[in-house]
Amino acid sequence: MKTLLSGGHVVASGQPDLLAGGDLVIEGTTIAQLGPAGTLSRDDVDRVIDTRGSIVLPGLVNTHQHDWYVYGKGLGGDVLLEQWIAECLVPLKERLTVDDLRVASELAGLDMLRGGTTSSVNHQVNETTIAEEEAILGPVADTGIRQFFAKVIRPHDTGTGYAGALESFEKWDGTAEGRIRVGFVLEATAHWVALGTSSEEMITGGHALAAEKDTFVTSHIAGGTMSREQGYLRWVLETGRTDVQFLHRLGVLDDRWILAHTINPLRNDLDLIAASGSTVAHTPSSEAARGGGITPVKRMLDNGVRVALGTDGPMVDLTNDMLEQIKWTRLLQNQLHQHPSTIDLGKLVTMATEDGARAVRADGHLGRLAPGYAADIAVFDLTTLHAGPSHHPLATFVHATRGADAKHVFVNGEHLLDDGRFTRVDHLHVTELLQRAGDHAKALGRRAGLLPPD
């Protein structure tokens, strides 16, 4: 099957002329050709899609996401992170059912696909059984999205030789035509160490397992408030080290790490992150929603740190929209530095695509529009009432386009969103899914004591 995308503003590394109008050919599961508009042959293609008036990008890569958080939209209240974790997150996560996980996984996958996200890191906060993982990953196979499933490792796993993590890796990694990959969650932030849900042995052993399997690891790092009473600053003062220094001193900080949030880097943290090649997963709307502070992204980039983007999960900020993260990243940095162009527009796109692919060790395969790369592609309409007229495609995309403006989305060459409509599921199925998700959310909220009983 060969498909020609013709006439759009194509964002391809090293080929800025394609923004003036370019063509792209998908053959099978990969990108076969790129060229200026009208230069590629139509003789042997099976379908031509007119992308004039649209911007054509690599599929967006969400490097920090919690799929089941769809159930907590609006339940968090106006409280700081530490209180929100204790009063909202923990009561909900302790009462999740297998069916809850299955419905949430499908809804989150479709929501992200509808917004042009083709890959996400599903960072688990719960230990998961094989049955629970089947509930999470079955819908991934069904929807067609890619997922980098991050399996939790806990201190007690050291006594079993990480048997659970190994079982999950062997069972799921590479399944769904390669669209499911497995990495590990090694929580290393001071809060988790203080709670007894992290240990030095767990981190060093879990990291060695990740190196053996050549996969990624992810952790919440340097987040929360800077309170001396209950926040991150308290633990830094008590332990005498930052989260990043902790990983560095253990000798495990390397390019496998996705450091989620990293809102409050201190001391020599940025130098250590840059030298290690690890990636910060920046989630600006989530951090703003909890009043956690503004991550110093410009300073990170200036310091040579790789920064990718993520949504965190809609229990925090009510959105899975990666376009919001792109826009918020630039606007908050502009505000922080009091300058209107703190981060280059092209760099913002790279953060949401290529840098995310590098974070999950999929560079050379995902994150770019180039021959030989997987045909994970998102096409966004720039001719909407809220976006047009457009003089500068990248500026329009970053500042005016919304996730729902995605017209076409491909994963592995499969056309999963065609002119704004899903190809694997129909409208009735989505309507029924939303109803089921609403029922599950209400029941879970009641079990957790966050909603009144019937």
CSV table of C-alpha atoms in Angstrom, one decimal, residues 35-436:
chain,number,residue,atom,x,y,z
A,35,GLY,CA,10.1,16.1,-1.9
A,36,PRO,CA,8.8,19.5,-2.8
A,37,ALA,CA,5.2,19.7,-3.8
A,38,GLY,CA,4.5,18.1,-7.2
A,39,THR,CA,7.8,16.4,-7.6
A,40,LEU,CA,7.0,12.9,-6.5
A,41,SER,CA,5.4,10.5,-9.0
A,42,ARG,CA,1.7,9.6,-8.5
A,43,ASP,CA,1.8,6.7,-11.0
A,44,ASP,CA,2.1,3.8,-8.6
A,45,VAL,CA,0.4,5.2,-5.5
A,46,ASP,CA,-2.8,3.7,-4.2
A,47,ARG,CA,-4.2,6.9,-2.6
A,48,VAL,CA,-3.5,10.6,-2.7
A,49,ILE,CA,-4.4,12.7,0.4
A,50,ASP,CA,-4.5,16.5,-0.2
A,51,THR,CA,-2.7,18.1,2.7
A,52,ARG,CA,-2.7,21.7,1.4
A,53,GLY,CA,-3.5,24.1,4.2
A,54,SER,CA,-2.2,21.7,6.7
A,55,ILE,CA,1.0,21.1,8.6
A,56,VAL,CA,2.5,17.6,8.4
A,57,LEU,CA,4.6,16.4,11.4
A,58,PRO,CA,6.0,13.3,12.9
A,59,GLY,CA,3.5,11.8,15.3
A,60,LEU,CA,3.7,13.5,18.7
A,61,VAL,CA,5.6,11.5,21.4
A,62,ASN,CA,4.1,11.9,24.9
A,63,THR,CA,7.0,11.0,27.3
A,64,HIS,CA,5.0,11.1,30.6
A,65,GLN,CA,1.4,9.9,30.9
A,66,HIS,CA,-0.8,8.0,33.3
A,67,ASP,CA,-3.7,6.5,31.3
A,68,TRP,CA,-6.1,5.7,34.1
A,69,TYR,CA,-6.0,9.3,35.4
A,70,VAL,CA,-8.9,10.0,33.0
A,71,TYR,CA,-11.1,8.9,36.0
A,72,GLY,CA,-10.0,11.7,38.3
A,73,LYS,CA,-10.8,14.7,36.1
A,74,GLY,CA,-12.0,17.5,38.4
A,75,LEU,CA,-11.6,15.5,41.6
A,76,GLY,CA,-8.3,16.9,42.7
A,77,GLY,CA,-9.5,20.2,44.1
A,78,ASP,CA,-7.5,23.3,44.5
A,79,VAL,CA,-4.7,21.9,46.6
A,80,LEU,CA,-0.9,21.6,46.4
A,81,LEU,CA,0.7,18.4,45.0
A,82,GLU,CA,1.5,16.7,48.3
A,83,GLN,CA,-2.1,17.1,49.6
A,84,TRP,CA,-3.5,16.0,46.2
A,85,ILE,CA,-1.4,12.8,46.3
A,86,ALA,CA,-2.6,11.9,49.8
A,87,GLU,CA,-6.3,12.9,49.4
A,88,CYS,CA,-7.0,12.1,45.7
A,89,LEU,CA,-4.4,10.0,44.0
A,90,VAL,CA,-3.8,7.3,46.6
A,91,PRO,CA,-7.5,6.7,47.5
A,92,LEU,CA,-8.3,6.2,43.8
A,93,LYS,CA,-5.3,4.1,42.8
A,94,GLU,CA,-5.9,1.7,45.7
A,95,ARG,CA,-9.4,0.9,44.4
A,96,LEU,CA,-8.9,0.4,40.7
A,97,THR,CA,-10.3,-2.7,39.1
A,98,VAL,CA,-9.2,-4.6,36.1
A,99,ASP,CA,-12.2,-3.4,34.2
A,100,ASP,CA,-11.4,0.2,35.2
A,101,LEU,CA,-7.9,-0.2,33.7
A,102,ARG,CA,-9.3,-1.7,30.4
A,103,VAL,CA,-11.8,1.1,29.8
A,104,ALA,CA,-9.3,3.9,30.7
A,105,SER,CA,-6.7,2.5,28.5
A,106,GLU,CA,-8.9,2.5,25.4
A,107,LEU,CA,-10.3,6.0,26.2
A,108,ALA,CA,-6.8,7.5,26.7
A,109,GLY,CA,-5.5,5.9,23.6
A,110,LEU,CA,-8.3,7.2,21.4
A,111,ASP,CA,-8.1,10.6,23.0
A,112,MET,CA,-4.4,10.9,22.3
A,113,LEU,CA,-4.7,9.6,18.7
A,114,ARG,CA,-7.4,12.2,18.1
A,115,GLY,CA,-5.0,14.8,19.1
A,116,GLY,CA,-2.1,13.6,16.9
A,117,THR,CA,-0.2,11.7,19.6
A,118,THR,CA,1.1,8.4,18.2
A,119,SER,CA,3.3,7.2,21.1
A,120,SER,CA,3.1,7.6,24.8
A,121,VAL,CA,5.0,6.5,27.9
A,122,ASN,CA,2.4,5.0,30.3
A,123,HIS,CA,4.1,5.5,33.7
A,124,GLN,CA,2.6,3.1,36.2
A,125,VAL,CA,2.2,4.3,39.8
A,126,ASN,CA,0.7,0.9,40.8
A,127,GLU,CA,2.3,-2.6,40.9
A,128,THR,CA,0.6,-4.6,38.1
A,129,THR,CA,-0.3,-8.2,37.6
A,130,ILE,CA,-0.3,-9.9,34.2
A,131,ALA,CA,-4.1,-9.7,34.2
A,132,GLU,CA,-4.0,-6.0,34.9
A,133,GLU,CA,-1.4,-5.5,32.2
A,134,GLU,CA,-3.6,-7.4,29.8
A,135,ALA,CA,-6.3,-5.0,30.6
A,136,ILE,CA,-4.0,-2.0,30.0
A,137,LEU,CA,-2.2,-3.3,26.8
A,138,GLY,CA,-5.1,-5.1,25.1
A,139,PRO,CA,-6.7,-1.8,24.1
A,140,VAL,CA,-3.3,-0.5,22.9
A,141,ALA,CA,-3.2,-3.3,20.4
A,142,ASP,CA,-6.9,-2.6,19.5
A,143,THR,CA,-6.6,1.2,19.0
A,144,GLY,CA,-3.3,1.1,17.0
A,145,ILE,CA,-1.4,3.6,19.1
A,146,ARG,CA,2.1,2.9,20.3
A,147,GLN,CA,2.8,2.6,24.0
A,148,PHE,CA,6.0,2.5,26.0
A,149,PHE,CA,4.7,0.6,29.0
A,150,ALA,CA,6.6,1.5,32.2
A,151,LYS,CA,6.4,-1.4,34.7
A,152,VAL,CA,6.8,-0.6,38.4
A,153,ILE,CA,9.7,-2.1,40.3
A,154,ARG,CA,9.6,-1.9,44.1
A,155,PRO,CA,12.2,-2.7,46.8
A,156,HIS,CA,10.8,-6.2,47.5
A,157,ASP,CA,11.4,-7.1,43.9
A,158,THR,CA,15.1,-7.3,44.7
A,159,GLY,CA,14.5,-10.5,46.6
A,160,THR,CA,12.9,-12.3,43.7
A,161,GLY,CA,15.6,-11.2,41.2
A,162,TYR,CA,13.0,-8.9,39.6
A,163,ALA,CA,10.9,-11.8,38.4
A,164,GLY,CA,7.8,-9.8,37.9
A,165,ALA,CA,9.5,-7.2,35.8
A,166,LEU,CA,11.2,-9.9,33.8
A,167,GLU,CA,7.9,-11.7,33.2
A,168,SER,CA,6.2,-8.6,32.0
A,169,PHE,CA,9.1,-7.7,29.7
A,170,GLU,CA,9.2,-11.1,28.1
A,171,LYS,CA,5.5,-11.3,27.7
A,172,TRP,CA,4.7,-7.8,26.3
A,173,ASP,CA,7.9,-6.2,24.8
A,174,GLY,CA,7.6,-6.1,21.0
A,175,THR,CA,4.0,-7.3,20.8
A,176,ALA,CA,1.2,-5.6,18.8
A,177,GLU,CA,3.4,-5.6,15.7
A,178,GLY,CA,6.1,-3.9,17.7
A,179,ARG,CA,3.9,-1.1,18.9
A,180,ILE,CA,4.2,-2.1,22.6
A,181,ARG,CA,7.6,-1.8,24.3
A,182,VAL,CA,8.4,-2.2,28.0
A,183,GLY,CA,10.6,-0.2,30.3
A,184,PHE,CA,10.7,0.2,34.1
A,185,VAL,CA,9.6,2.6,36.7
A,186,LEU,CA,12.3,3.2,39.3
A,187,GLU,CA,11.0,5.9,41.6
A,188,ALA,CA,14.0,7.7,43.0
A,189,THR,CA,12.6,11.0,44.3
A,190,ALA,CA,13.2,11.8,47.9
A,191,HIS,CA,9.5,11.5,48.8
A,192,TRP,CA,9.4,7.9,47.6
A,193,VAL,CA,12.7,7.0,49.4
A,194,ALA,CA,11.2,8.5,52.7
A,195,LEU,CA,8.0,6.4,52.2
A,196,GLY,CA,10.0,3.2,51.9
A,197,THR,CA,8.9,2.6,48.3
A,198,SER,CA,12.4,3.0,46.9
A,199,SER,CA,15.8,1.8,47.9
A,200,GLU,CA,19.4,2.0,46.6
A,201,GLU,CA,19.5,-1.7,45.9
A,202,MET,CA,16.2,-1.5,44.0
A,203,ILE,CA,17.5,1.4,41.8
A,204,THR,CA,20.9,-0.1,41.0
A,205,GLY,CA,19.4,-3.6,40.4
A,206,GLY,CA,16.5,-2.3,38.4
A,207,HIS,CA,18.8,-0.1,36.3
A,208,ALA,CA,21.1,-3.1,35.6
A,209,LEU,CA,18.0,-5.0,34.4
A,210,ALA,CA,17.1,-2.1,32.1
A,211,ALA,CA,20.7,-2.1,30.7
A,212,GLU,CA,20.5,-5.9,30.2
A,213,LYS,CA,17.2,-5.5,28.2
A,214,ASP,CA,18.4,-2.3,26.5
A,215,THR,CA,15.3,-0.3,27.6
A,216,PHE,CA,14.4,2.9,29.3
A,217,VAL,CA,13.7,3.7,32.9
A,218,THR,CA,11.5,6.5,34.3
A,219,SER,CA,11.0,8.3,37.6
A,220,HIS,CA,9.3,11.3,39.1
A,221,ILE,CA,12.2,13.7,39.9
A,222,ALA,CA,12.5,17.0,41.8
A,223,GLY,CA,8.8,17.8,41.8
A,224,GLY,CA,6.2,19.2,44.2
A,225,THR,CA,6.4,22.3,46.3
A,226,MET,CA,9.5,23.8,47.8
A,227,SER,CA,8.0,23.7,51.3
A,228,ARG,CA,10.3,23.1,54.3
A,229,GLU,CA,7.5,21.3,56.0
A,230,GLN,CA,6.3,18.7,53.5
A,231,GLY,CA,7.7,19.5,50.1
A,232,TYR,CA,10.8,18.6,48.1
A,233,LEU,CA,13.0,21.2,49.9
A,234,ARG,CA,12.5,19.4,53.2
A,235,TRP,CA,14.0,16.2,51.9
A,236,VAL,CA,16.9,17.9,50.2
A,237,LEU,CA,17.8,19.6,53.5
A,238,GLU,CA,17.4,16.4,55.5
A,239,THR,CA,19.4,14.2,53.1
A,240,GLY,CA,21.9,16.7,51.9
A,241,ARG,CA,21.5,15.8,48.3
A,242,THR,CA,19.1,16.3,45.4
A,243,ASP,CA,17.3,13.6,43.5
A,244,VAL,CA,19.6,14.0,40.6
A,245,GLN,CA,22.7,13.9,42.8
A,246,PHE,CA,21.3,10.7,44.4
A,247,LEU,CA,21.2,8.9,41.0
A,248,HIS,CA,24.6,10.3,40.0
A,249,ARG,CA,26.2,9.0,43.3
A,250,LEU,CA,24.7,5.6,42.7
A,251,GLY,CA,26.4,5.5,39.3
A,252,VAL,CA,23.2,4.9,37.4
A,253,LEU,CA,22.4,8.3,35.9
A,254,ASP,CA,22.7,7.7,32.1
A,255,ASP,CA,20.7,8.1,28.9
A,256,ARG,CA,18.2,5.5,29.8
A,257,TRP,CA,16.5,7.8,32.3
A,258,ILE,CA,13.3,9.8,31.7
A,259,LEU,CA,13.3,12.3,34.5
A,260,ALA,CA,9.6,13.3,34.9
A,261,HIS,CA,8.9,16.9,35.8
A,262,THR,CA,12.3,18.0,37.3
A,263,ILE,CA,10.6,21.3,38.2
A,264,ASN,CA,13.2,22.2,40.9
A,265,PRO,CA,16.7,21.4,39.8
A,266,LEU,CA,19.2,22.6,42.4
A,267,ARG,CA,23.0,22.9,42.8
A,268,ASN,CA,24.8,21.1,39.9
A,269,ASP,CA,21.7,19.1,38.8
A,270,LEU,CA,21.6,20.5,35.2
A,271,ASP,CA,25.3,19.8,34.7
A,272,LEU,CA,24.8,16.2,35.8
A,273,ILE,CA,21.7,15.7,33.6
A,274,ALA,CA,23.4,17.1,30.6
A,275,ALA,CA,26.5,15.0,31.1
A,276,SER,CA,24.4,11.8,31.5
A,277,GLY,CA,22.4,12.2,28.3
A,278,SER,CA,19.1,11.6,30.3
A,279,THR,CA,15.9,13.3,29.3
A,280,VAL,CA,13.6,15.6,31.2
A,281,ALA,CA,9.9,15.0,30.6
A,282,HIS,CA,8.4,18.4,30.9
A,283,THR,CA,4.7,18.6,31.7
A,284,PRO,CA,3.9,22.4,31.9
A,285,SER,CA,0.1,22.4,32.3
A,286,SER,CA,0.2,19.8,35.0
A,287,GLU,CA,2.9,21.7,36.9
A,288,ALA,CA,0.9,24.9,36.6
A,289,ALA,CA,-2.3,23.2,37.7
A,290,ARG,CA,-0.8,22.2,41.0
A,291,GLY,CA,1.1,25.4,41.5
A,292,GLY,CA,4.4,23.4,41.4
A,293,GLY,CA,6.4,26.1,39.8
A,294,ILE,CA,7.8,26.8,36.4
A,295,THR,CA,10.4,24.4,35.2
A,296,PRO,CA,13.5,26.2,34.0
A,297,VAL,CA,13.3,24.7,30.5
A,298,LYS,CA,15.3,27.5,28.7
A,299,ARG,CA,18.1,27.1,31.2
A,300,MET,CA,18.0,23.3,30.7
A,301,LEU,CA,18.3,23.7,26.9
A,302,ASP,CA,21.0,26.3,27.2
A,303,ASN,CA,22.9,23.8,29.5
A,304,GLY,CA,22.6,21.0,26.9
A,305,VAL,CA,19.8,19.1,28.6
A,306,ARG,CA,17.5,17.1,26.3
A,307,VAL,CA,13.9,18.1,27.2
A,308,ALA,CA,10.9,16.3,25.8
A,309,LEU,CA,7.2,16.8,26.6
A,310,GLY,CA,4.4,15.0,28.3
A,311,THR,CA,0.8,15.5,29.5
A,312,ASP,CA,1.1,13.7,32.9
A,313,GLY,CA,-2.6,12.8,33.0
A,314,PRO,CA,-6.0,14.5,33.1
A,315,MET,CA,-6.5,13.9,36.8
A,316,VAL,CA,-4.0,16.7,37.3
A,317,ASP,CA,-4.9,19.2,34.6
A,318,LEU,CA,-7.9,17.7,32.7
A,319,THR,CA,-6.1,17.2,29.4
A,320,ASN,CA,-4.1,14.7,27.3
A,321,ASP,CA,-3.5,17.3,24.6
A,322,MET,CA,0.1,17.5,23.6
A,323,LEU,CA,-0.5,20.8,21.7
A,324,GLU,CA,-1.3,22.4,24.9
A,325,GLN,CA,2.0,21.3,26.3
A,326,ILE,CA,3.9,22.8,23.3
A,327,LYS,CA,2.1,26.1,23.7
A,328,TRP,CA,2.4,26.3,27.5
A,329,THR,CA,6.1,25.5,27.3
A,330,ARG,CA,6.8,28.5,25.2
A,331,LEU,CA,4.5,30.9,26.9
A,332,LEU,CA,5.6,30.1,30.4
A,333,GLN,CA,9.3,30.4,29.4
A,334,ASN,CA,8.5,33.7,27.7
A,335,GLN,CA,6.9,34.9,30.9
A,336,LEU,CA,9.7,33.6,33.1
A,337,HIS,CA,12.4,35.3,31.0
A,338,GLN,CA,10.3,38.3,29.9
A,339,HIS,CA,11.1,37.7,26.3
A,340,PRO,CA,8.7,36.7,23.5
A,341,SER,CA,10.9,34.0,21.8
A,342,THR,CA,12.7,32.1,24.5
A,343,ILE,CA,12.4,28.7,22.6
A,344,ASP,CA,12.6,28.5,18.9
A,345,LEU,CA,9.4,27.2,17.2
A,346,GLY,CA,11.2,24.4,15.5
A,347,LYS,CA,12.8,23.3,18.7
A,348,LEU,CA,9.4,23.0,20.3
A,349,VAL,CA,8.3,20.6,17.6
A,350,THR,CA,11.5,18.6,18.1
A,351,MET,CA,10.9,18.4,21.8
A,352,ALA,CA,7.4,16.9,21.1
A,353,THR,CA,8.7,14.5,18.5
A,354,GLU,CA,12.4,13.6,18.0
A,355,ASP,CA,13.5,14.3,21.5
A,356,GLY,CA,10.7,12.1,22.9
A,357,ALA,CA,11.7,9.3,20.5
A,358,ARG,CA,15.3,9.5,21.8
A,359,ALA,CA,14.0,9.4,25.4
A,360,VAL,CA,12.5,6.0,24.8
A,361,ARG,CA,15.5,4.8,22.8
A,362,ALA,CA,13.6,4.8,19.5
A,363,ASP,CA,15.7,7.4,17.7
A,364,GLY,CA,16.5,6.2,14.2
A,365,HIS,CA,13.0,4.7,14.0
A,366,LEU,CA,10.5,7.3,15.4
A,367,GLY,CA,10.2,11.1,15.7
A,368,ARG,CA,11.3,12.3,12.3
A,369,LEU,CA,9.9,12.5,8.8
A,370,ALA,CA,12.7,10.9,6.8
A,371,PRO,CA,13.0,7.9,4.5
A,372,GLY,CA,13.2,4.6,6.4
A,373,TYR,CA,11.5,6.0,9.5
A,374,ALA,CA,8.3,4.5,10.8
A,375,ALA,CA,5.3,6.2,9.2
A,376,ASP,CA,4.0,7.7,12.4
A,377,ILE,CA,2.6,11.0,11.1
A,378,ALA,CA,0.1,13.6,12.2
A,379,VAL,CA,-1.5,16.2,9.9
A,380,PHE,CA,-3.1,19.3,11.5
A,381,ASP,CA,-5.5,21.6,9.8
A,382,LEU,CA,-4.3,25.3,9.8
A,383,THR,CA,-7.5,26.6,8.0
A,384,THR,CA,-9.9,26.6,11.0
A,385,LEU,CA,-11.7,29.6,12.3
A,386,HIS,CA,-9.3,29.8,15.3
A,387,ALA,CA,-6.1,29.2,13.4
A,388,GLY,CA,-6.5,30.9,10.0
A,389,PRO,CA,-5.3,32.9,8.2
A,390,SER,CA,-1.8,31.5,8.6
A,391,HIS,CA,1.3,33.5,7.6
A,392,HIS,CA,3.8,31.3,9.4
A,393,PRO,CA,2.9,27.6,9.7
A,394,LEU,CA,5.0,26.8,12.7
A,395,ALA,CA,3.8,29.9,14.6
A,396,THR,CA,0.2,29.0,13.8
A,397,PHE,CA,0.8,25.4,14.9
A,398,VAL,CA,2.4,26.3,18.2
A,399,HIS,CA,0.1,29.2,19.2
A,400,ALA,CA,-3.3,28.6,17.5
A,401,THR,CA,-3.8,25.0,16.6
A,402,ARG,CA,-5.6,22.5,18.9
A,403,GLY,CA,-5.3,18.8,19.3
A,404,ALA,CA,-8.8,18.4,17.8
A,405,ASP,CA,-7.5,20.0,14.6
A,406,ALA,CA,-5.7,16.7,13.7
A,407,LYS,CA,-7.1,15.6,10.3
A,408,HIS,CA,-5.0,12.5,9.6
A,409,VAL,CA,-3.0,10.3,11.9
A,410,PHE,CA,-0.9,7.3,10.8
A,411,VAL,CA,0.9,4.8,13.0
A,412,ASN,CA,3.2,2.3,11.4
A,413,GLY,CA,1.7,3.4,8.1
A,414,GLU,CA,-1.9,2.6,9.1
A,415,HIS,CA,-4.4,5.4,8.6
A,416,LEU,CA,-6.0,5.5,12.1
A,417,LEU,CA,-7.6,8.9,11.8
A,418,ASP,CA,-9.0,9.8,8.3
A,419,ASP,CA,-10.3,13.4,8.0
A,420,GLY,CA,-11.0,13.5,11.7
A,421,ARG,CA,-12.7,10.2,11.9
A,422,PHE,CA,-11.4,7.0,13.5
A,423,THR,CA,-10.9,4.1,11.1
A,424,ARG,CA,-10.9,1.2,13.6
A,425,VAL,CA,-13.9,2.3,15.6
A,426,ASP,CA,-17.1,4.1,14.7
A,427,HIS,CA,-18.9,7.0,16.4
A,428,LEU,CA,-21.3,4.8,18.3
A,429,HIS,CA,-18.5,2.8,19.8
A,430,VAL,CA,-16.8,6.1,21.0
A,431,THR,CA,-20.2,7.3,22.5
A,432,GLU,CA,-20.6,4.0,24.3
A,433,LEU,CA,-17.0,4.1,25.6
A,434,LEU,CA,-17.5,7.5,27.0
A,435,GLN,CA,-20.6,6.4,28.8
A,436,ARG,CA,-18.8,3.4,30.3
